[in-house]
C-alpha atoms as a PDB file:
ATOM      1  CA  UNK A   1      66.496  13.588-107.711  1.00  0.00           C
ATOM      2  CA  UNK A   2      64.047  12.748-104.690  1.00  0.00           C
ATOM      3  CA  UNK A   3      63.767  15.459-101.848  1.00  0.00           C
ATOM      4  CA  UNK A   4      65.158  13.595 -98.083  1.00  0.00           C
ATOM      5  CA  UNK A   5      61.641  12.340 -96.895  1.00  0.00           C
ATOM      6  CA  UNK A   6      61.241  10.642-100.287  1.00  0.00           C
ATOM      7  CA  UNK A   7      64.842   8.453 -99.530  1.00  0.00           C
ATOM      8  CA  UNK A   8      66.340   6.121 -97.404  1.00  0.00           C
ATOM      9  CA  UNK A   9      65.477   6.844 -93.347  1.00  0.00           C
ATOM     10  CA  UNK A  10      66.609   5.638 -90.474  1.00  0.00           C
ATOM     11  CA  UNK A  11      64.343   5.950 -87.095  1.00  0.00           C
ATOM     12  CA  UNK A  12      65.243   5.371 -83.765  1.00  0.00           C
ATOM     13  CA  UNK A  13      63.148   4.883 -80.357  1.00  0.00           C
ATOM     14  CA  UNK A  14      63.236   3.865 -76.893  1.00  0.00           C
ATOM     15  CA  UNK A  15      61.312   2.331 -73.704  1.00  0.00           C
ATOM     16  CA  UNK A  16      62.241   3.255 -70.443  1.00  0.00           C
ATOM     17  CA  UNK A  17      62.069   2.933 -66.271  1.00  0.00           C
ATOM     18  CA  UNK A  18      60.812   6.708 -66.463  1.00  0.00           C
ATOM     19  CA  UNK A  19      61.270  10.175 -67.845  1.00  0.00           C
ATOM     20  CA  UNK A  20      64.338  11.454 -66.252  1.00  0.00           C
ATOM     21  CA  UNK A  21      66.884  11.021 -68.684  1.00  0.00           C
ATOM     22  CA  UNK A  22      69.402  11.309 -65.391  1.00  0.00           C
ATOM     23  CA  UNK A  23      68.413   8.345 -63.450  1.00  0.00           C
ATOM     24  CA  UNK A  24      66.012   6.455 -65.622  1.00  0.00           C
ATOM     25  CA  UNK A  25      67.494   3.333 -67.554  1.00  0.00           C
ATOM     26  CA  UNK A  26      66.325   1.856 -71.005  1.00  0.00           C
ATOM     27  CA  UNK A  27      64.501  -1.362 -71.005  1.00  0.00           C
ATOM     28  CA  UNK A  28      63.542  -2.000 -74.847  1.00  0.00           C
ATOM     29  CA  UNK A  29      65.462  -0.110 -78.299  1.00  0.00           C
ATOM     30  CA  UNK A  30      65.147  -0.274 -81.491  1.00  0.00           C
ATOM     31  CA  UNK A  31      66.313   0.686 -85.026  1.00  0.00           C
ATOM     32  CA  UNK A  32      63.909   0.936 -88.324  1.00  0.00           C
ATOM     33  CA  UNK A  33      65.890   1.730 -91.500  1.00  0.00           C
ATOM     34  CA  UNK A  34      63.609   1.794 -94.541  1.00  0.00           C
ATOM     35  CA  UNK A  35      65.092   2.535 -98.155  1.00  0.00           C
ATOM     36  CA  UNK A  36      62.117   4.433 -99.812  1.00  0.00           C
ATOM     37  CA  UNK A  37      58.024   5.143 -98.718  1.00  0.00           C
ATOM     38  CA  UNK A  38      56.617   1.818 -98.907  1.00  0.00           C
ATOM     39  CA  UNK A  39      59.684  -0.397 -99.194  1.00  0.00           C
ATOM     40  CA  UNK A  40      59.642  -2.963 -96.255  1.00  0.00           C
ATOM     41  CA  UNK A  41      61.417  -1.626 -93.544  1.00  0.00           C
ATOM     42  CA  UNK A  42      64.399  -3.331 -91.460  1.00  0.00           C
ATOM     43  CA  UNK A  43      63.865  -3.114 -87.788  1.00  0.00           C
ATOM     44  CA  UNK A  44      66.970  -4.296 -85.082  1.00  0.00           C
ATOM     45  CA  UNK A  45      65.246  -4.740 -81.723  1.00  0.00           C
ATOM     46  CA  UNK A  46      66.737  -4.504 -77.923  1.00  0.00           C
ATOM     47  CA  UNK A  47      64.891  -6.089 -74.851  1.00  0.00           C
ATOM     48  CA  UNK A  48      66.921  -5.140 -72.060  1.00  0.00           C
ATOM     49  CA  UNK A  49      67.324  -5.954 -68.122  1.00  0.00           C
ATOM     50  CA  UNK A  50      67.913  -2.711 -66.747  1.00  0.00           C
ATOM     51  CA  UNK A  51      69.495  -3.834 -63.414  1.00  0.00           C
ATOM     52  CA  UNK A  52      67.112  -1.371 -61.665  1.00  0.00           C
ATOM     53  CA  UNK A  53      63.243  -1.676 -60.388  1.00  0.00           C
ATOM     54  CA  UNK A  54      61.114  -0.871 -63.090  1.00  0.00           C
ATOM     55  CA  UNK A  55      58.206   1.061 -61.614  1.00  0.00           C
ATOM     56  CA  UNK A  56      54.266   0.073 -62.518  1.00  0.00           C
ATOM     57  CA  UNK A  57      53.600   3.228 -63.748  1.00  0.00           C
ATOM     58  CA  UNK A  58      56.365   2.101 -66.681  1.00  0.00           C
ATOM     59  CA  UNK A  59      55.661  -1.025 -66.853  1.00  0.00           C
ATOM     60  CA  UNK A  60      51.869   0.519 -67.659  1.00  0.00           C
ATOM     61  CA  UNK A  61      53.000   2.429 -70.867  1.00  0.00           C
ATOM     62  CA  UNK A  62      54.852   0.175 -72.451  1.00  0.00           C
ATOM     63  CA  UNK A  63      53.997  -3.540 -71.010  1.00  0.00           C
ATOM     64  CA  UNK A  64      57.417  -4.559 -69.845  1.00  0.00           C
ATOM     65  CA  UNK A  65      57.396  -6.147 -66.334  1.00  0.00           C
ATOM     66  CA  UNK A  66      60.485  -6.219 -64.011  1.00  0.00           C
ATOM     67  CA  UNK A  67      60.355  -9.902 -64.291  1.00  0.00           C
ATOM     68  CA  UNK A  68      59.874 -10.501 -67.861  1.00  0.00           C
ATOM     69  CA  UNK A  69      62.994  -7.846 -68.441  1.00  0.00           C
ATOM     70  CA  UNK A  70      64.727  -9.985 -65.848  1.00  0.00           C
ATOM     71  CA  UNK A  71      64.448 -13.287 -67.421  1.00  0.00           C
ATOM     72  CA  UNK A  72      64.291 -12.251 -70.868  1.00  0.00           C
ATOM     73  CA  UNK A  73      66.444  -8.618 -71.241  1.00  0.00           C
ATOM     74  CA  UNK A  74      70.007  -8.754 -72.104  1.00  0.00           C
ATOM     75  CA  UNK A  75      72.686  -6.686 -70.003  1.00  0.00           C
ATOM     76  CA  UNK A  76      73.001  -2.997 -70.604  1.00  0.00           C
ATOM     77  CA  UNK A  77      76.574  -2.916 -71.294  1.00  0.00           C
ATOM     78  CA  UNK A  78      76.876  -4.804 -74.838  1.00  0.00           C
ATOM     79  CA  UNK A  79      73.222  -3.516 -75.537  1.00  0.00           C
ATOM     80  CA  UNK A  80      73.956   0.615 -75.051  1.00  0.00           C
ATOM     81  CA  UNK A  81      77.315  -0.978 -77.188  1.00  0.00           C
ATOM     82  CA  UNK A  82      75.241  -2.334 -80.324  1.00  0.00           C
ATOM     83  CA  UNK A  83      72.853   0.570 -80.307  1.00  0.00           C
ATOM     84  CA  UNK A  84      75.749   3.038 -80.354  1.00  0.00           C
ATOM     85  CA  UNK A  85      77.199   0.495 -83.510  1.00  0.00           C
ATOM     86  CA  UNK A  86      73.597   0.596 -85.401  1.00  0.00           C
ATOM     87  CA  UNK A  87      73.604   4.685 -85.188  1.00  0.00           C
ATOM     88  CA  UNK A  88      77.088   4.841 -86.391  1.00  0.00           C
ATOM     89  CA  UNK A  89      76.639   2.317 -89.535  1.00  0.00           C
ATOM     90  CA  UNK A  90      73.457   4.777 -90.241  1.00  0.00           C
ATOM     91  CA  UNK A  91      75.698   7.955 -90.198  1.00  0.00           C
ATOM     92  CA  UNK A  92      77.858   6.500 -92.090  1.00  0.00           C
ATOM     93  CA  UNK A  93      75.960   5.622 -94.440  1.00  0.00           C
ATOM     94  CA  UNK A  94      74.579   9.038 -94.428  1.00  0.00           C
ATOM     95  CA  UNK A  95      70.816   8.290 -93.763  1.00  0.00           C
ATOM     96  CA  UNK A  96      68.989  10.725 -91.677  1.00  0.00           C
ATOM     97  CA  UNK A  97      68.020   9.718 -88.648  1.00  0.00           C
ATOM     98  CA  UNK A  98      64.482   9.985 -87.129  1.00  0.00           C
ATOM     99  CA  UNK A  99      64.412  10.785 -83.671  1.00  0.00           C
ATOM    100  CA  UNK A 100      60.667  11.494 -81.864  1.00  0.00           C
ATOM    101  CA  UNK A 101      61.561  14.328 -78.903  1.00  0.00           C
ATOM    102  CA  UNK A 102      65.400  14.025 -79.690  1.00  0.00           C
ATOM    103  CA  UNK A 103      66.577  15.424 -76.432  1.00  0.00           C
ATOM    104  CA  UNK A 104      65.027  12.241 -74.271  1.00  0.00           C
ATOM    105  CA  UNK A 105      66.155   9.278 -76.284  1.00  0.00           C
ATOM    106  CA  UNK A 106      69.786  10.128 -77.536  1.00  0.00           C
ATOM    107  CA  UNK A 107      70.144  11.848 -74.200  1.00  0.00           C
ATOM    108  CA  UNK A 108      69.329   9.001 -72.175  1.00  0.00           C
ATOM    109  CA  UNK A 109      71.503   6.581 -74.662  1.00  0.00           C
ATOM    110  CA  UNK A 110      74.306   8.607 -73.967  1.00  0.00           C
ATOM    111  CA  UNK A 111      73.892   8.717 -70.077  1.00  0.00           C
ATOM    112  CA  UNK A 112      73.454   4.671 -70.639  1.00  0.00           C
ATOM    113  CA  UNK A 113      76.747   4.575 -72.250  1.00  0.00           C
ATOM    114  CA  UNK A 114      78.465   6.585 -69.994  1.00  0.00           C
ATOM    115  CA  UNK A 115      77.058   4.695 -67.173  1.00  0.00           C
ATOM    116  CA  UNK A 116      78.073   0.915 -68.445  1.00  0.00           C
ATOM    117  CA  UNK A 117      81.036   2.181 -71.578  1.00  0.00           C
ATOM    118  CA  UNK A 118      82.767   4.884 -70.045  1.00  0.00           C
ATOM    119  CA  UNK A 119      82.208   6.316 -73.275  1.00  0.00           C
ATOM    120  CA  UNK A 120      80.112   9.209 -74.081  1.00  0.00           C
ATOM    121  CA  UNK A 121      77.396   9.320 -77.696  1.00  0.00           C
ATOM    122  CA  UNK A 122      79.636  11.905 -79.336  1.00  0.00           C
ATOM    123  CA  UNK A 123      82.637   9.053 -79.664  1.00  0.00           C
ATOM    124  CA  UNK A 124      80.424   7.348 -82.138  1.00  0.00           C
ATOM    125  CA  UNK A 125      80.129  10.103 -84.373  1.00  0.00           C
ATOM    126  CA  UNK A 126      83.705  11.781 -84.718  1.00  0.00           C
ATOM    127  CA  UNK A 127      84.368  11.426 -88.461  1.00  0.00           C
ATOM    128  CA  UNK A 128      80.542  11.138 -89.524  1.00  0.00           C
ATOM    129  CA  UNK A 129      77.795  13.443 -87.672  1.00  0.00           C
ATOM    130  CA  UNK A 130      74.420  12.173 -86.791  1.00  0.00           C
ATOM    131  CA  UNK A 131      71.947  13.570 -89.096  1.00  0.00           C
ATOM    132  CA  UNK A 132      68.669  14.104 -87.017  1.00  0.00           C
ATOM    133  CA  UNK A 133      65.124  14.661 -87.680  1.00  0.00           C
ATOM    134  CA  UNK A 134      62.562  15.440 -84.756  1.00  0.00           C
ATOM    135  CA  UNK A 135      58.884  15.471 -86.080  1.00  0.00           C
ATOM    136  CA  UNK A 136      58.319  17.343 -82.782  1.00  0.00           C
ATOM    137  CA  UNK A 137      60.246  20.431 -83.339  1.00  0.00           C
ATOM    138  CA  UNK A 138      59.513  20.162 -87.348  1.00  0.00           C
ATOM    139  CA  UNK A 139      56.141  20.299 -86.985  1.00  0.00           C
ATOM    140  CA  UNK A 140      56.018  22.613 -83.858  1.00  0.00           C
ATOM    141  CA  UNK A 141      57.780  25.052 -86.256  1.00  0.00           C
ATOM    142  CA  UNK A 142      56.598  24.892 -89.283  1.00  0.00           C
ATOM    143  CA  UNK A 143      52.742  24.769 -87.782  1.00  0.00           C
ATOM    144  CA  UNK A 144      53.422  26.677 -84.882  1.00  0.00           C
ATOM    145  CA  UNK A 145      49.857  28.362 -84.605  1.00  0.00           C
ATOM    146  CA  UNK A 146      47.895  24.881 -84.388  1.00  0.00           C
ATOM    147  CA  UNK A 147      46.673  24.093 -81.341  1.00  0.00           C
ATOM    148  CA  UNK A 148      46.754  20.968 -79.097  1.00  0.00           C
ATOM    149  CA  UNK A 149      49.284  18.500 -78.275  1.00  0.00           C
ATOM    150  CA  UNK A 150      52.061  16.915 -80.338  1.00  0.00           C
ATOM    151  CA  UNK A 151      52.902  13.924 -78.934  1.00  0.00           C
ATOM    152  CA  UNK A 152      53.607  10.826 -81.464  1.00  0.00           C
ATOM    153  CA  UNK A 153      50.095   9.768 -81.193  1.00  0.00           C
ATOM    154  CA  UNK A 154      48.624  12.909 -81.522  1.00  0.00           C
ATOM    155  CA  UNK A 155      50.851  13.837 -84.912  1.00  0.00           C
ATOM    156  CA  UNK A 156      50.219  10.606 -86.518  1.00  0.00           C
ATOM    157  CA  UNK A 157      46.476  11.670 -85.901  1.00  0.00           C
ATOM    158  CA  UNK A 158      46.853  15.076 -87.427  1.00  0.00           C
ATOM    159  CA  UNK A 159      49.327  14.041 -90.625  1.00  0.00           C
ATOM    160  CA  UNK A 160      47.253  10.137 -91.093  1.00  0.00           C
ATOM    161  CA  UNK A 161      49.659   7.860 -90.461  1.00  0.00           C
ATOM    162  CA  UNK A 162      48.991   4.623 -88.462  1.00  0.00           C
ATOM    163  CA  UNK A 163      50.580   3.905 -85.492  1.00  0.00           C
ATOM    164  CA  UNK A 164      50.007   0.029 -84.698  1.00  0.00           C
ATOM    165  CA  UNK A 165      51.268  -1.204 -80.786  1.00  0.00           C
ATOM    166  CA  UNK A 166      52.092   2.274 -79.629  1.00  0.00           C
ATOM    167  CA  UNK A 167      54.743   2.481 -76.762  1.00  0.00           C
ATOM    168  CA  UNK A 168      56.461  -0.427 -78.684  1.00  0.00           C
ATOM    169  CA  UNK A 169      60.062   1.047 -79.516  1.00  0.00           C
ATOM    170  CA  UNK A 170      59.965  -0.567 -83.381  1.00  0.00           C
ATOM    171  CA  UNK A 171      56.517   0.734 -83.540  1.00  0.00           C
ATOM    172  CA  UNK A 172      56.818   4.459 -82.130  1.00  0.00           C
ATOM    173  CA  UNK A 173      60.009   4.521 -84.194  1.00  0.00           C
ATOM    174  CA  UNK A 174      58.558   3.756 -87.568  1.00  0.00           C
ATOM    175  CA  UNK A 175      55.141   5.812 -86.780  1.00  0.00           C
ATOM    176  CA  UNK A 176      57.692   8.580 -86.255  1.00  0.00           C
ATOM    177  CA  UNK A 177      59.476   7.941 -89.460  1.00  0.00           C
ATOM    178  CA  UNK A 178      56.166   7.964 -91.482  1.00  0.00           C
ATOM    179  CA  UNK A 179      55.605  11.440 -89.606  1.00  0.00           C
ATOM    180  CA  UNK A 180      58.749  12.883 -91.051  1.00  0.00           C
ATOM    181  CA  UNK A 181      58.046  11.907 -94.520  1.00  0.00           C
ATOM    182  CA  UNK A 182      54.515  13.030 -94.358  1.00  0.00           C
ATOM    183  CA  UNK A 183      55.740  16.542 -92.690  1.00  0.00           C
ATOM    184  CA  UNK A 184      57.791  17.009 -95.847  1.00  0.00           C
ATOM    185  CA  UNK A 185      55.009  16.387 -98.395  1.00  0.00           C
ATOM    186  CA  UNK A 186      53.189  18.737 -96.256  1.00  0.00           C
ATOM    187  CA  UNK A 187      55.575  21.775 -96.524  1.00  0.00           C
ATOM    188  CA  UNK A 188      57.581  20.620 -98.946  1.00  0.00           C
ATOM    189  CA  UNK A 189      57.616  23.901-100.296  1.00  0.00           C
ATOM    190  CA  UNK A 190      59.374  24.633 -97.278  1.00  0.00           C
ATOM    191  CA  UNK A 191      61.488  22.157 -97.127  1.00  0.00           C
ATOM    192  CA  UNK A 192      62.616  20.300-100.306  1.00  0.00           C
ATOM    193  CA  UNK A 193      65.875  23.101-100.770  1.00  0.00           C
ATOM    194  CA  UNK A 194      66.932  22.211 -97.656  1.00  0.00           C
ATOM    195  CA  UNK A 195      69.519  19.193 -96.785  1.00  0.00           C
ATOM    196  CA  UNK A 196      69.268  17.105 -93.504  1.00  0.00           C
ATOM    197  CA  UNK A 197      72.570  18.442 -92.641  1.00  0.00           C
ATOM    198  CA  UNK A 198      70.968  22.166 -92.916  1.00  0.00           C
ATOM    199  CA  UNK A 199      67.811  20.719 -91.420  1.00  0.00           C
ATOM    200  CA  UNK A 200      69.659  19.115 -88.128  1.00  0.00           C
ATOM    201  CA  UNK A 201      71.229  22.805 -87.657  1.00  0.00           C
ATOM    202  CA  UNK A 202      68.097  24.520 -88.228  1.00  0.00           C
ATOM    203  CA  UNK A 203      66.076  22.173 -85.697  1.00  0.00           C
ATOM    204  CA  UNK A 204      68.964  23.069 -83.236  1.00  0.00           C
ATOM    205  CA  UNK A 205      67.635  26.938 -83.573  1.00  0.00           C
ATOM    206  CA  UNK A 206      64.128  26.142 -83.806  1.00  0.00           C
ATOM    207  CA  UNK A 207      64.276  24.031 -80.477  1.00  0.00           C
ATOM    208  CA  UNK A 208      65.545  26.974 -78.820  1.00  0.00           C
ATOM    209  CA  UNK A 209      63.523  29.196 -79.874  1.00  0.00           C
ATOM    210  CA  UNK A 210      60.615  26.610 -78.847  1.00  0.00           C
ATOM    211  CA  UNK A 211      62.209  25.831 -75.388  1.00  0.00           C
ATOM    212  CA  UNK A 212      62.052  29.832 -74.638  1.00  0.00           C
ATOM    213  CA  UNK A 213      59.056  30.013 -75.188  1.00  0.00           C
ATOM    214  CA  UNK A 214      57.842  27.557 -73.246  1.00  0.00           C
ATOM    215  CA  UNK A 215      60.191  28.657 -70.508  1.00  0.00           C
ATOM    216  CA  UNK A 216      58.031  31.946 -70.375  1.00  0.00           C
ATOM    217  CA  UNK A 217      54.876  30.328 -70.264  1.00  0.00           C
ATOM    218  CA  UNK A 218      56.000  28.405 -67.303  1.00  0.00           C
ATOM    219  CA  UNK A 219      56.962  31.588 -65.855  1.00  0.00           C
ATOM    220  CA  UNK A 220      54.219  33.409 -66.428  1.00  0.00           C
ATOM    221  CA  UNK A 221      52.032  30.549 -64.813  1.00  0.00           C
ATOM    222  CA  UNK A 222      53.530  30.364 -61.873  1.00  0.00           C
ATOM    223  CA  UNK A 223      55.406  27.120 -62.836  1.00  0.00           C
ATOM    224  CA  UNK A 224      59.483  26.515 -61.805  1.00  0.00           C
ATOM    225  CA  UNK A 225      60.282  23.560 -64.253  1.00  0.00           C
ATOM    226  CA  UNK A 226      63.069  24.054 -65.887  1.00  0.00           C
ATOM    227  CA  UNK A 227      63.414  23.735 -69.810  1.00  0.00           C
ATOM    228  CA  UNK A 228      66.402  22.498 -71.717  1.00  0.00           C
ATOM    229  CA  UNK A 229      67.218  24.309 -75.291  1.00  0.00           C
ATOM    230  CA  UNK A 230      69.996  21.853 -76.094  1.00  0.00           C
ATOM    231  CA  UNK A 231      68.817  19.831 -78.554  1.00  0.00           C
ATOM    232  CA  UNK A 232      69.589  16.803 -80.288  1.00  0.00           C
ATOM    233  CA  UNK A 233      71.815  15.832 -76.787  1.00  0.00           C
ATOM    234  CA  UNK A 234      71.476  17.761 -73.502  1.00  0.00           C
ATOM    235  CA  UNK A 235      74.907  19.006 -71.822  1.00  0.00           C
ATOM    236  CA  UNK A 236      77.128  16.174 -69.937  1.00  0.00           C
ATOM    237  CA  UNK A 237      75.058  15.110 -66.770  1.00  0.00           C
ATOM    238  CA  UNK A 238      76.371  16.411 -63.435  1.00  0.00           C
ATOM    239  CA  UNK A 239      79.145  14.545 -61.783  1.00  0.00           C
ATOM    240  CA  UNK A 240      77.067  12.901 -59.368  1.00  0.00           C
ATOM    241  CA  UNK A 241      74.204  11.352 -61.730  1.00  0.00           C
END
């Protein structure tokens, strides 16, 4: 029987106003579900108009202008709606789901669908759980002593996996896929016993751990930011937000 990173994936991945999964909006989604390594993989795309300025500095990362969003995005309300849908139908089906920096994107998802559903993430997954896999806190743990950044780029570097139209959400999200199943080859060893189920608990331990120790660096530097352990989804927002 193939190990998880040999079988069917799911990934998921977002574009955004900004980084603060409070107040920023999503302006481009999407959805890559590919059956085996190599197979041609199904992507569902989102182009949305965020009802909100979207700052240069955004529009810089990822390409999408206020105006082209305006003329050519779809309202947030049936969008965060169908996104929720395509998440469900992949827990159901019981395909791990790929998730670059967890935390952000499902995070900022559910603030969207609280914001325009009255609903929050967790509705969608009630009598099947979300199965996630973050190559970020994977690899951070299982090659914690390497130096250097992990951002997508910089892991697709390190484990050889081509990343074609970065800041694209169908791009990032099936460059992050490819990371997973390449991170499992890796330390398969490691990681071939283990389920996703027992992997999405273990990441939630891991993160923690990861988000501590961060949390002391920052202190002993001198630095206030804050860091968040909860991972896949941070806490409900405040009552204001």
């Amino acid at each position: 029987m193939a190990c998880w990173y040999e079988g069917p994936l799911a990934a998921f991945d977002t574009e955004t106003t900004g980084v603060d999964v409070e107040t920023d909006r999503i302006v481009s989604a999407a959805v890559v579900v590919q059956d085996a390594p190599g197979t041609r993989p199904r992507v569902t795309r989102w182009l949305v108009n965020p009802g909100v300025p979207v700052p240069a500095g955004a529009t810089e990362v990822h390409g999408l202008t206020e105006e082209h969003l305006r003329h050519n995005g779809r309202w947030p309300a049936p969008v965060m709606y169908e996104i929720a849908e395509a998440l469900a139908e992949q827990a159901l089906a019981g395909r791990p789901l790929v998730v670059m920096n967890a935390p952000f994107d499902l995070t900022l998802l559910d603030r969207e669908l609280r914001r325009h559903r009255a609903s929050p993430l967790d509705r969608w997954f009630e009598t099947s759980p979300l199965l996630v896999l973050d190559p970020r806190v994977l690899d951070k743990h299982l090659d914690r002593y390497r130096k250097g950044r992990r951002t997508l780029t910089d892991l697709c570097a390190h484990y050889g996996v081509t990343l074609e139209g970065a800041h694209d959400a169908g791009a990032d999200a099936l460059a992050a896929l490819d990371v997973v199943r390449a991170v499992g080859r890796r330390f398969a060893v490691r990681l071939e016993r283990l389920s996703p189920a027992e992997l999405h608990t273990l990441q939630a331990v891991w993160h923690a751990a990861q988000a501590r120790g961060l949390q002391a660096w920052f202190a002993r530097s001198g630095t206030e930011e804050s860091v968040d352990p909860a991972w896949p989804l941070r806490p409900d927002m405040p009552a204001a937000a």
